[in-house]
Every structure is written in C-alpha cells, then in structure tokens.
C-alpha cells in the first residue's frame, strides 16, 4: 500500500502518528519548525523501530522500510501538493492551529485533520476554504499502543470525509468512534467527570488517593485509577479542560478548589514530581 501522509508537528503526538502511518505503508512527511525537535523525533522513531525488532514484533527489513518512508520537512511549503492525508499536531493554541491548518489546506490534501484534544472543530474550521474536507482526528498517547481514534465531525464536515476518516483508522490499525463536535468530545467529557469527582472525594476525606484509585481498578476494572491518571495527564491540563467544560456545560464541571490549589502550588503530577502521588524519575513512589 502506498499514499502520502503528512504530519505537522513532531512532538509527542506527531511522532506517534508518524510511527503508525509509516507502519501502515504511507510515505510520511514529518513537518517540524524546530530543527532540534525534528532531528530528535527522527532519532526516536529509529529507536522505537529498533526496539520493536529486538522484541520480535517487527522484522529488520520492515523496520528499515519504515525508517526510509519518513522524511523530515522544515515547513509545509516544502510539501508537494496532493497528499492523501494531513494531520495537524502542533500545540493546543487556537491561533497557531488556525494558521497551520490554512497553510495545510493550501497543499490540497484529500483529508485534513486536527489532533486537537479540546478546541471545537468549528472554531478551527473558521477561515478554511474547504471545511467539508476537515475534521478532528484525535489520537491517544502513546499512539502506537492506544487503539482508539476519536473522529470528531464538525458542522461543515462532509459525510464522505467522515467515511474517509473511518477507513483511515482501519488502515492505521485503530478502532474509531465517531462523535459530534461538542466540547470535550466523548473522551475528555467522561474522563474529566470521573477525575473531578475523585478529587472532590479526596477533599471530603472519603479515602486516601491510593484507595480511591484501587477501588476503581479492582472494583470496575479500570486499568488505572482516576487520580493516578490525573497525575499522568497533568493537573494543569485537567484544570484547563475543566474550565472549558464549565464554560460549555455549567457548574457540574466547576474545578474543585483542591485542584485549583494544587496547580497554584505547582503540584502538577508526574511532570513536577508531585501530585496526588510522589514521582521520582518518572516512577510513582
Ligand atoms: P508537543 O508540544 O509535544 O509538540 C508540538 C510540536 O509542534 C512541537 O515540536 C513544536 O515545535 C511543533 N510546532 C509548533 N508550531 C509548528 C508549525 N507551525 N509547524 C510545524 N511544527 C510546529 O505537543 P503534543 O503533546 O504532541 O500535542 C499536539 C496536539 O495533540 C495538541 O493539540 C494536543 O492537545 C493534542 N493531544 C495531545 C495528547 C498528549 O497526550 N500529549 C493527547 C491527545 C491529543
């Protein structure tokens, strides 16, 4: 199978999307404005494929073929017109994403997607000439391990664009859910609900964080508890999402005071070493 797949932004998510797209046989162009980050992403991709070979998950030939399929580009201007897919994975800032998407549209892709985790597709589509070809392609981290692709359908998205996104998911080995463009989509809205309630339970003294998490892991078969997950995602990130959802749906998403206090105190979870748990060297203590 062939085809051209462009990923804009070679950060955490862009790297993972490039990994699965190359593995699915696409010629991948990875667009990154920061040369150091770009070089680092290409090096990391090589390491990931080496590790897959060592674990017996990939042949050495397939790993080499994947590596050869990825080309680093310093800007969208270097991308030739007419790719099958462009996925935007730059930081979560409306103005930046809008500018990148407008430029991406100029490369005339058959399908244009954004990996936004919270910005409404309608707001991102504002200013596009062909919003019918555009939708949300919300991958999860780490992309190679997470089966879900949340396909977010904007008001202007054409039905054939949604069909193309579902077909793309199959080719990438992902399992799609199709959701309407509402704040928090399906994943963040439910996931954050659970996280916020767990934080209120800590504040109420219902149980220690480890016991609240254990209750959901053992009692409901969640792979990880809501407080540990909040530490992994980042308390600041969850606070931002809660505020966005509060503005959209009302005070049932009001951030608990404990969350606001912890963020103000710099207790952001794994990345700061302290959240509901203590983390050392990226490992929960
Ligand atoms: P990141 O900061 O790790 O990477 C973003 C990359 O984009 C950086 O390398 C940056 O240099 C690059 N960039 C900035 N402007 C650019 C431009 N004009 N052209 C090309 N590259 C440019 O961010 P991330 O965590 O990969 O997140 C990317 C998107 O994915 C965000 O919208 C985020 O909300 C979403 N998302 C993140 C996660 C996650 O767990 N990190 C999960 C799902 C969705």
mmCIF file with all atom_site columns, C-alpha atoms in Angstrom, residues 37-210:
data_model
loop_
_atom_site.group_PDB
_atom_site.id
_atom_site.type_symbol
_atom_site.label_atom_id
_atom_site.label_alt_id
_atom_site.label_comp_id
_atom_site.label_asym_id
_atom_site.label_entity_id
_atom_site.label_seq_id
_atom_site.pdbx_PDB_ins_code
_atom_site.Cartn_x
_atom_site.Cartn_y
_atom_site.Cartn_z
_atom_site.occupancy
_atom_site.B_iso_or_equiv
_atom_site.pdbx_formal_charge
_atom_site.auth_seq_id
_atom_site.auth_comp_id
_atom_site.auth_asym_id
_atom_site.auth_atom_id
_atom_site.pdbx_PDB_model_num
ATOM 1   C CA . UNK A 1 37  ? 12.987  18.641 17.769 1.00 0.00 ? 37  UNK A CA 1
ATOM 2   C CA . UNK A 1 38  ? 12.752  17.374 14.198 1.00 0.00 ? 38  UNK A CA 1
ATOM 3   C CA . UNK A 1 39  ? 16.106  15.604 14.376 1.00 0.00 ? 39  UNK A CA 1
ATOM 4   C CA . UNK A 1 40  ? 15.228  14.225 17.797 1.00 0.00 ? 40  UNK A CA 1
ATOM 5   C CA . UNK A 1 41  ? 11.905  12.837 16.501 1.00 0.00 ? 41  UNK A CA 1
ATOM 6   C CA . UNK A 1 42  ? 13.613  11.034 13.604 1.00 0.00 ? 42  UNK A CA 1
ATOM 7   C CA . UNK A 1 43  ? 16.184  9.572  16.013 1.00 0.00 ? 43  UNK A CA 1
ATOM 8   C CA . UNK A 1 44  ? 13.425  8.449  18.416 1.00 0.00 ? 44  UNK A CA 1
ATOM 9   C CA . UNK A 1 45  ? 11.470  6.812  15.592 1.00 0.00 ? 45  UNK A CA 1
ATOM 10  C CA . UNK A 1 46  ? 14.595  4.819  14.710 1.00 0.00 ? 46  UNK A CA 1
ATOM 11  C CA . UNK A 1 47  ? 14.962  3.748  18.352 1.00 0.00 ? 47  UNK A CA 1
ATOM 12  C CA . UNK A 1 48  ? 11.324  2.675  18.535 1.00 0.00 ? 48  UNK A CA 1
ATOM 13  C CA . UNK A 1 49  ? 11.664  0.522  15.434 1.00 0.00 ? 49  UNK A CA 1
ATOM 14  C CA . UNK A 1 50  ? 14.951  -0.948 16.722 1.00 0.00 ? 50  UNK A CA 1
ATOM 15  C CA . UNK A 1 51  ? 13.199  -1.889 19.947 1.00 0.00 ? 51  UNK A CA 1
ATOM 16  C CA . UNK A 1 52  ? 10.310  -3.461 18.014 1.00 0.00 ? 52  UNK A CA 1
ATOM 17  C CA . UNK A 1 53  ? 12.856  -5.612 16.142 1.00 0.00 ? 53  UNK A CA 1
ATOM 18  C CA . UNK A 1 54  ? 14.591  -6.612 19.405 1.00 0.00 ? 54  UNK A CA 1
ATOM 19  C CA . UNK A 1 55  ? 11.238  -7.667 20.856 1.00 0.00 ? 55  UNK A CA 1
ATOM 20  C CA . UNK A 1 56  ? 10.467  -9.750 17.789 1.00 0.00 ? 56  UNK A CA 1
ATOM 21  C CA . UNK A 1 57  ? 7.465   -7.585 16.842 1.00 0.00 ? 57  UNK A CA 1
ATOM 22  C CA . UNK A 1 58  ? 8.930   -6.417 13.530 1.00 0.00 ? 58  UNK A CA 1
ATOM 23  C CA . UNK A 1 59  ? 11.449  -7.833 11.068 1.00 0.00 ? 59  UNK A CA 1
ATOM 24  C CA . UNK A 1 60  ? 14.660  -5.880 10.480 1.00 0.00 ? 60  UNK A CA 1
ATOM 25  C CA . UNK A 1 61  ? 13.565  -5.408 6.834  1.00 0.00 ? 61  UNK A CA 1
ATOM 26  C CA . UNK A 1 62  ? 10.223  -3.903 7.876  1.00 0.00 ? 62  UNK A CA 1
ATOM 27  C CA . UNK A 1 63  ? 11.953  -1.589 10.348 1.00 0.00 ? 63  UNK A CA 1
ATOM 28  C CA . UNK A 1 64  ? 14.318  -0.359 7.638  1.00 0.00 ? 64  UNK A CA 1
ATOM 29  C CA . UNK A 1 65  ? 11.401  0.120  5.228  1.00 0.00 ? 65  UNK A CA 1
ATOM 30  C CA . UNK A 1 66  ? 9.526   2.169  7.860  1.00 0.00 ? 66  UNK A CA 1
ATOM 31  C CA . UNK A 1 67  ? 12.574  4.329  8.521  1.00 0.00 ? 67  UNK A CA 1
ATOM 32  C CA . UNK A 1 68  ? 13.077  5.014  4.808  1.00 0.00 ? 68  UNK A CA 1
ATOM 33  C CA . UNK A 1 69  ? 9.426   6.049  4.460  1.00 0.00 ? 69  UNK A CA 1
ATOM 34  C CA . UNK A 1 70  ? 9.807   9.036  6.828  1.00 0.00 ? 70  UNK A CA 1
ATOM 35  C CA . UNK A 1 71  ? 11.119  12.377 5.523  1.00 0.00 ? 71  UNK A CA 1
ATOM 36  C CA . UNK A 1 72  ? 11.645  15.396 7.753  1.00 0.00 ? 72  UNK A CA 1
ATOM 37  C CA . UNK A 1 73  ? 10.426  18.762 6.388  1.00 0.00 ? 73  UNK A CA 1
ATOM 38  C CA . UNK A 1 74  ? 11.191  22.189 7.880  1.00 0.00 ? 74  UNK A CA 1
ATOM 39  C CA . UNK A 1 75  ? 7.860   23.693 6.799  1.00 0.00 ? 75  UNK A CA 1
ATOM 40  C CA . UNK A 1 76  ? 4.637   22.988 4.927  1.00 0.00 ? 76  UNK A CA 1
ATOM 41  C CA . UNK A 1 77  ? 5.998   24.986 1.970  1.00 0.00 ? 77  UNK A CA 1
ATOM 42  C CA . UNK A 1 78  ? 8.356   22.029 1.347  1.00 0.00 ? 78  UNK A CA 1
ATOM 43  C CA . UNK A 1 79  ? 5.417   19.619 0.979  1.00 0.00 ? 79  UNK A CA 1
ATOM 44  C CA . UNK A 1 80  ? 4.232   18.909 -2.578 1.00 0.00 ? 80  UNK A CA 1
ATOM 45  C CA . UNK A 1 81  ? 0.519   19.339 -3.342 1.00 0.00 ? 81  UNK A CA 1
ATOM 46  C CA . UNK A 1 82  ? -1.978  16.496 -3.192 1.00 0.00 ? 82  UNK A CA 1
ATOM 47  C CA . UNK A 1 83  ? -1.135  14.271 -0.198 1.00 0.00 ? 83  UNK A CA 1
ATOM 48  C CA . UNK A 1 84  ? -3.781  11.744 0.888  1.00 0.00 ? 84  UNK A CA 1
ATOM 49  C CA . UNK A 1 85  ? -3.816  12.995 4.471  1.00 0.00 ? 85  UNK A CA 1
ATOM 50  C CA . UNK A 1 86  ? -2.508  15.911 6.528  1.00 0.00 ? 86  UNK A CA 1
ATOM 51  C CA . UNK A 1 87  ? -2.811  15.698 10.320 1.00 0.00 ? 87  UNK A CA 1
ATOM 52  C CA . UNK A 1 88  ? -2.029  18.815 12.318 1.00 0.00 ? 88  UNK A CA 1
ATOM 53  C CA . UNK A 1 89  ? -0.412  18.072 15.724 1.00 0.00 ? 89  UNK A CA 1
ATOM 54  C CA . UNK A 1 90  ? 1.009   21.452 16.798 1.00 0.00 ? 90  UNK A CA 1
ATOM 55  C CA . UNK A 1 91  ? 0.448   22.865 20.328 1.00 0.00 ? 91  UNK A CA 1
ATOM 56  C CA . UNK A 1 92  ? -3.097  23.430 21.591 1.00 0.00 ? 92  UNK A CA 1
ATOM 57  C CA . UNK A 1 93  ? -3.400  27.124 20.675 1.00 0.00 ? 93  UNK A CA 1
ATOM 58  C CA . UNK A 1 94  ? -6.276  28.298 18.507 1.00 0.00 ? 94  UNK A CA 1
ATOM 59  C CA . UNK A 1 95  ? -4.392  30.965 16.516 1.00 0.00 ? 95  UNK A CA 1
ATOM 60  C CA . UNK A 1 96  ? -1.427  28.697 15.822 1.00 0.00 ? 96  UNK A CA 1
ATOM 61  C CA . UNK A 1 97  ? -3.630  25.798 14.766 1.00 0.00 ? 97  UNK A CA 1
ATOM 62  C CA . UNK A 1 98  ? -5.761  28.018 12.507 1.00 0.00 ? 98  UNK A CA 1
ATOM 63  C CA . UNK A 1 99  ? -2.663  29.376 10.755 1.00 0.00 ? 99  UNK A CA 1
ATOM 64  C CA . UNK A 1 100 ? -1.175  25.886 10.301 1.00 0.00 ? 100 UNK A CA 1
ATOM 65  C CA . UNK A 1 101 ? -4.472  24.460 9.036  1.00 0.00 ? 101 UNK A CA 1
ATOM 66  C CA . UNK A 1 102 ? -4.881  27.248 6.480  1.00 0.00 ? 102 UNK A CA 1
ATOM 67  C CA . UNK A 1 103 ? -1.371  26.564 5.216  1.00 0.00 ? 103 UNK A CA 1
ATOM 68  C CA . UNK A 1 104 ? -2.018  22.816 5.226  1.00 0.00 ? 104 UNK A CA 1
ATOM 69  C CA . UNK A 1 105 ? -5.194  23.277 3.203  1.00 0.00 ? 105 UNK A CA 1
ATOM 70  C CA . UNK A 1 106 ? -3.071  25.047 0.574  1.00 0.00 ? 106 UNK A CA 1
ATOM 71  C CA . UNK A 1 107 ? -1.202  21.754 -0.007 1.00 0.00 ? 107 UNK A CA 1
ATOM 72  C CA . UNK A 1 108 ? -4.579  20.369 -1.205 1.00 0.00 ? 108 UNK A CA 1
ATOM 73  C CA . UNK A 1 109 ? -4.818  17.176 0.866  1.00 0.00 ? 109 UNK A CA 1
ATOM 74  C CA . UNK A 1 110 ? -7.709  14.768 0.240  1.00 0.00 ? 110 UNK A CA 1
ATOM 75  C CA . UNK A 1 111 ? -8.302  14.656 4.017  1.00 0.00 ? 111 UNK A CA 1
ATOM 76  C CA . UNK A 1 112 ? -7.332  17.303 6.587  1.00 0.00 ? 112 UNK A CA 1
ATOM 77  C CA . UNK A 1 113 ? -7.458  16.505 10.297 1.00 0.00 ? 113 UNK A CA 1
ATOM 78  C CA . UNK A 1 114 ? -6.568  18.127 13.603 1.00 0.00 ? 114 UNK A CA 1
ATOM 79  C CA . UNK A 1 115 ? -5.357  16.183 16.626 1.00 0.00 ? 115 UNK A CA 1
ATOM 80  C CA . UNK A 1 116 ? -6.814  18.804 18.982 1.00 0.00 ? 116 UNK A CA 1
ATOM 81  C CA . UNK A 1 117 ? -7.890  17.428 22.344 1.00 0.00 ? 117 UNK A CA 1
ATOM 82  C CA . UNK A 1 118 ? -10.281 20.246 23.252 1.00 0.00 ? 118 UNK A CA 1
ATOM 83  C CA . UNK A 1 119 ? -10.724 23.008 20.661 1.00 0.00 ? 119 UNK A CA 1
ATOM 84  C CA . UNK A 1 120 ? -14.060 22.842 18.780 1.00 0.00 ? 120 UNK A CA 1
ATOM 85  C CA . UNK A 1 121 ? -13.655 21.741 15.173 1.00 0.00 ? 121 UNK A CA 1
ATOM 86  C CA . UNK A 1 122 ? -15.987 24.565 14.104 1.00 0.00 ? 122 UNK A CA 1
ATOM 87  C CA . UNK A 1 123 ? -13.569 27.146 15.535 1.00 0.00 ? 123 UNK A CA 1
ATOM 88  C CA . UNK A 1 124 ? -10.611 25.544 13.793 1.00 0.00 ? 124 UNK A CA 1
ATOM 89  C CA . UNK A 1 125 ? -12.557 25.321 10.515 1.00 0.00 ? 125 UNK A CA 1
ATOM 90  C CA . UNK A 1 126 ? -13.241 29.064 10.579 1.00 0.00 ? 126 UNK A CA 1
ATOM 91  C CA . UNK A 1 127 ? -11.163 30.523 7.749  1.00 0.00 ? 127 UNK A CA 1
ATOM 92  C CA . UNK A 1 128 ? -10.753 27.293 5.761  1.00 0.00 ? 128 UNK A CA 1
ATOM 93  C CA . UNK A 1 129 ? -11.877 27.321 2.113  1.00 0.00 ? 129 UNK A CA 1
ATOM 94  C CA . UNK A 1 130 ? -12.891 23.651 2.210  1.00 0.00 ? 130 UNK A CA 1
ATOM 95  C CA . UNK A 1 131 ? -14.212 22.924 5.742  1.00 0.00 ? 131 UNK A CA 1
ATOM 96  C CA . UNK A 1 132 ? -16.115 19.939 4.248  1.00 0.00 ? 132 UNK A CA 1
ATOM 97  C CA . UNK A 1 133 ? -12.790 18.074 3.962  1.00 0.00 ? 133 UNK A CA 1
ATOM 98  C CA . UNK A 1 134 ? -11.785 18.806 7.561  1.00 0.00 ? 134 UNK A CA 1
ATOM 99  C CA . UNK A 1 135 ? -12.474 17.050 10.887 1.00 0.00 ? 135 UNK A CA 1
ATOM 100 C CA . UNK A 1 136 ? -10.923 16.069 14.198 1.00 0.00 ? 136 UNK A CA 1
ATOM 101 C CA . UNK A 1 137 ? -8.602  13.046 14.247 1.00 0.00 ? 137 UNK A CA 1
ATOM 102 C CA . UNK A 1 138 ? -7.987  12.659 17.974 1.00 0.00 ? 138 UNK A CA 1
ATOM 103 C CA . UNK A 1 139 ? -5.253  10.102 18.598 1.00 0.00 ? 139 UNK A CA 1
ATOM 104 C CA . UNK A 1 140 ? -4.218  8.986  22.093 1.00 0.00 ? 140 UNK A CA 1
ATOM 105 C CA . UNK A 1 141 ? -0.820  8.805  23.704 1.00 0.00 ? 141 UNK A CA 1
ATOM 106 C CA . UNK A 1 142 ? 1.228   6.663  23.081 1.00 0.00 ? 142 UNK A CA 1
ATOM 107 C CA . UNK A 1 143 ? -0.252  6.421  19.602 1.00 0.00 ? 143 UNK A CA 1
ATOM 108 C CA . UNK A 1 144 ? 1.334   3.038  18.770 1.00 0.00 ? 144 UNK A CA 1
ATOM 109 C CA . UNK A 1 145 ? -0.214  1.442  21.870 1.00 0.00 ? 145 UNK A CA 1
ATOM 110 C CA . UNK A 1 146 ? -3.627  3.118  22.087 1.00 0.00 ? 146 UNK A CA 1
ATOM 111 C CA . UNK A 1 147 ? -6.312  1.583  19.885 1.00 0.00 ? 147 UNK A CA 1
ATOM 112 C CA . UNK A 1 148 ? -8.760  4.489  19.914 1.00 0.00 ? 148 UNK A CA 1
ATOM 113 C CA . UNK A 1 149 ? -9.164  7.148  17.222 1.00 0.00 ? 149 UNK A CA 1
ATOM 114 C CA . UNK A 1 150 ? -11.859 9.689  18.114 1.00 0.00 ? 150 UNK A CA 1
ATOM 115 C CA . UNK A 1 151 ? -13.217 11.072 14.829 1.00 0.00 ? 151 UNK A CA 1
ATOM 116 C CA . UNK A 1 152 ? -14.792 14.466 15.540 1.00 0.00 ? 152 UNK A CA 1
ATOM 117 C CA . UNK A 1 153 ? -17.339 15.583 12.970 1.00 0.00 ? 153 UNK A CA 1
ATOM 118 C CA . UNK A 1 154 ? -17.744 19.345 12.570 1.00 0.00 ? 154 UNK A CA 1
ATOM 119 C CA . UNK A 1 155 ? -20.944 21.056 11.408 1.00 0.00 ? 155 UNK A CA 1
ATOM 120 C CA . UNK A 1 156 ? -19.383 21.598 7.964  1.00 0.00 ? 156 UNK A CA 1
ATOM 121 C CA . UNK A 1 157 ? -17.676 18.184 7.639  1.00 0.00 ? 157 UNK A CA 1
ATOM 122 C CA . UNK A 1 158 ? -18.960 16.228 4.619  1.00 0.00 ? 158 UNK A CA 1
ATOM 123 C CA . UNK A 1 159 ? -20.216 12.645 5.166  1.00 0.00 ? 159 UNK A CA 1
ATOM 124 C CA . UNK A 1 160 ? -17.584 11.285 2.756  1.00 0.00 ? 160 UNK A CA 1
ATOM 125 C CA . UNK A 1 161 ? -14.871 12.954 4.889  1.00 0.00 ? 161 UNK A CA 1
ATOM 126 C CA . UNK A 1 162 ? -16.106 11.051 7.944  1.00 0.00 ? 162 UNK A CA 1
ATOM 127 C CA . UNK A 1 163 ? -16.156 7.840  5.876  1.00 0.00 ? 163 UNK A CA 1
ATOM 128 C CA . UNK A 1 164 ? -12.588 8.515  4.741  1.00 0.00 ? 164 UNK A CA 1
ATOM 129 C CA . UNK A 1 165 ? -11.517 9.053  8.368  1.00 0.00 ? 165 UNK A CA 1
ATOM 130 C CA . UNK A 1 166 ? -13.089 5.757  9.449  1.00 0.00 ? 166 UNK A CA 1
ATOM 131 C CA . UNK A 1 167 ? -11.307 3.981  6.558  1.00 0.00 ? 167 UNK A CA 1
ATOM 132 C CA . UNK A 1 168 ? -8.061  5.681  7.577  1.00 0.00 ? 168 UNK A CA 1
ATOM 133 C CA . UNK A 1 169 ? -8.489  4.383  11.135 1.00 0.00 ? 169 UNK A CA 1
ATOM 134 C CA . UNK A 1 170 ? -8.781  0.823  9.790  1.00 0.00 ? 170 UNK A CA 1
ATOM 135 C CA . UNK A 1 171 ? -5.625  1.211  7.711  1.00 0.00 ? 171 UNK A CA 1
ATOM 136 C CA . UNK A 1 172 ? -3.715  2.550  10.734 1.00 0.00 ? 172 UNK A CA 1
ATOM 137 C CA . UNK A 1 173 ? -4.953  -0.339 12.885 1.00 0.00 ? 173 UNK A CA 1
ATOM 138 C CA . UNK A 1 174 ? -7.081  1.957  15.042 1.00 0.00 ? 174 UNK A CA 1
ATOM 139 C CA . UNK A 1 175 ? -10.625 1.478  16.290 1.00 0.00 ? 175 UNK A CA 1
ATOM 140 C CA . UNK A 1 176 ? -12.674 4.641  15.640 1.00 0.00 ? 176 UNK A CA 1
ATOM 141 C CA . UNK A 1 177 ? -15.561 6.269  17.453 1.00 0.00 ? 177 UNK A CA 1
ATOM 142 C CA . UNK A 1 178 ? -17.433 8.980  15.560 1.00 0.00 ? 178 UNK A CA 1
ATOM 143 C CA . UNK A 1 179 ? -18.551 11.875 17.754 1.00 0.00 ? 179 UNK A CA 1
ATOM 144 C CA . UNK A 1 180 ? -20.258 15.196 17.203 1.00 0.00 ? 180 UNK A CA 1
ATOM 145 C CA . UNK A 1 181 ? -18.286 18.383 17.700 1.00 0.00 ? 181 UNK A CA 1
ATOM 146 C CA . UNK A 1 182 ? -19.243 19.180 21.307 1.00 0.00 ? 182 UNK A CA 1
ATOM 147 C CA . UNK A 1 183 ? -16.759 20.443 23.944 1.00 0.00 ? 183 UNK A CA 1
ATOM 148 C CA . UNK A 1 184 ? -14.801 17.579 25.465 1.00 0.00 ? 184 UNK A CA 1
ATOM 149 C CA . UNK A 1 185 ? -15.909 15.248 22.616 1.00 0.00 ? 185 UNK A CA 1
ATOM 150 C CA . UNK A 1 186 ? -16.639 11.817 24.155 1.00 0.00 ? 186 UNK A CA 1
ATOM 151 C CA . UNK A 1 187 ? -13.364 11.035 25.900 1.00 0.00 ? 187 UNK A CA 1
ATOM 152 C CA . UNK A 1 188 ? -12.454 14.195 27.830 1.00 0.00 ? 188 UNK A CA 1
ATOM 153 C CA . UNK A 1 189 ? -16.040 14.872 28.923 1.00 0.00 ? 189 UNK A CA 1
ATOM 154 C CA . UNK A 1 190 ? -16.415 11.495 30.628 1.00 0.00 ? 190 UNK A CA 1
ATOM 155 C CA . UNK A 1 191 ? -12.810 11.081 31.746 1.00 0.00 ? 191 UNK A CA 1
ATOM 156 C CA . UNK A 1 192 ? -12.667 14.508 33.368 1.00 0.00 ? 192 UNK A CA 1
ATOM 157 C CA . UNK A 1 193 ? -16.025 13.945 35.104 1.00 0.00 ? 193 UNK A CA 1
ATOM 158 C CA . UNK A 1 194 ? -14.570 10.928 36.885 1.00 0.00 ? 194 UNK A CA 1
ATOM 159 C CA . UNK A 1 195 ? -11.316 12.733 37.702 1.00 0.00 ? 195 UNK A CA 1
ATOM 160 C CA . UNK A 1 196 ? -13.064 15.778 39.189 1.00 0.00 ? 196 UNK A CA 1
ATOM 161 C CA . UNK A 1 197 ? -15.352 13.661 41.355 1.00 0.00 ? 197 UNK A CA 1
ATOM 162 C CA . UNK A 1 198 ? -12.370 11.654 42.637 1.00 0.00 ? 198 UNK A CA 1
ATOM 163 C CA . UNK A 1 199 ? -10.649 14.929 43.622 1.00 0.00 ? 199 UNK A CA 1
ATOM 164 C CA . UNK A 1 200 ? -13.805 16.057 45.483 1.00 0.00 ? 200 UNK A CA 1
ATOM 165 C CA . UNK A 1 201 ? -13.736 12.692 47.298 1.00 0.00 ? 201 UNK A CA 1
ATOM 166 C CA . UNK A 1 202 ? -10.125 13.294 48.415 1.00 0.00 ? 202 UNK A CA 1
ATOM 167 C CA . UNK A 1 203 ? -11.192 16.729 49.717 1.00 0.00 ? 203 UNK A CA 1
ATOM 168 C CA . UNK A 1 204 ? -14.155 15.133 51.522 1.00 0.00 ? 204 UNK A CA 1
ATOM 169 C CA . UNK A 1 205 ? -11.818 12.617 53.160 1.00 0.00 ? 205 UNK A CA 1
ATOM 170 C CA . UNK A 1 206 ? -13.673 9.609  51.711 1.00 0.00 ? 206 UNK A CA 1
ATOM 171 C CA . UNK A 1 207 ? -10.424 7.675  51.360 1.00 0.00 ? 207 UNK A CA 1
ATOM 172 C CA . UNK A 1 208 ? -6.739  8.142  50.566 1.00 0.00 ? 208 UNK A CA 1
ATOM 173 C CA . UNK A 1 209 ? -5.953  8.721  46.837 1.00 0.00 ? 209 UNK A CA 1
ATOM 174 C CA . UNK A 1 210 ? -4.393  5.271  46.532 1.00 0.00 ? 210 UNK A CA 1
#
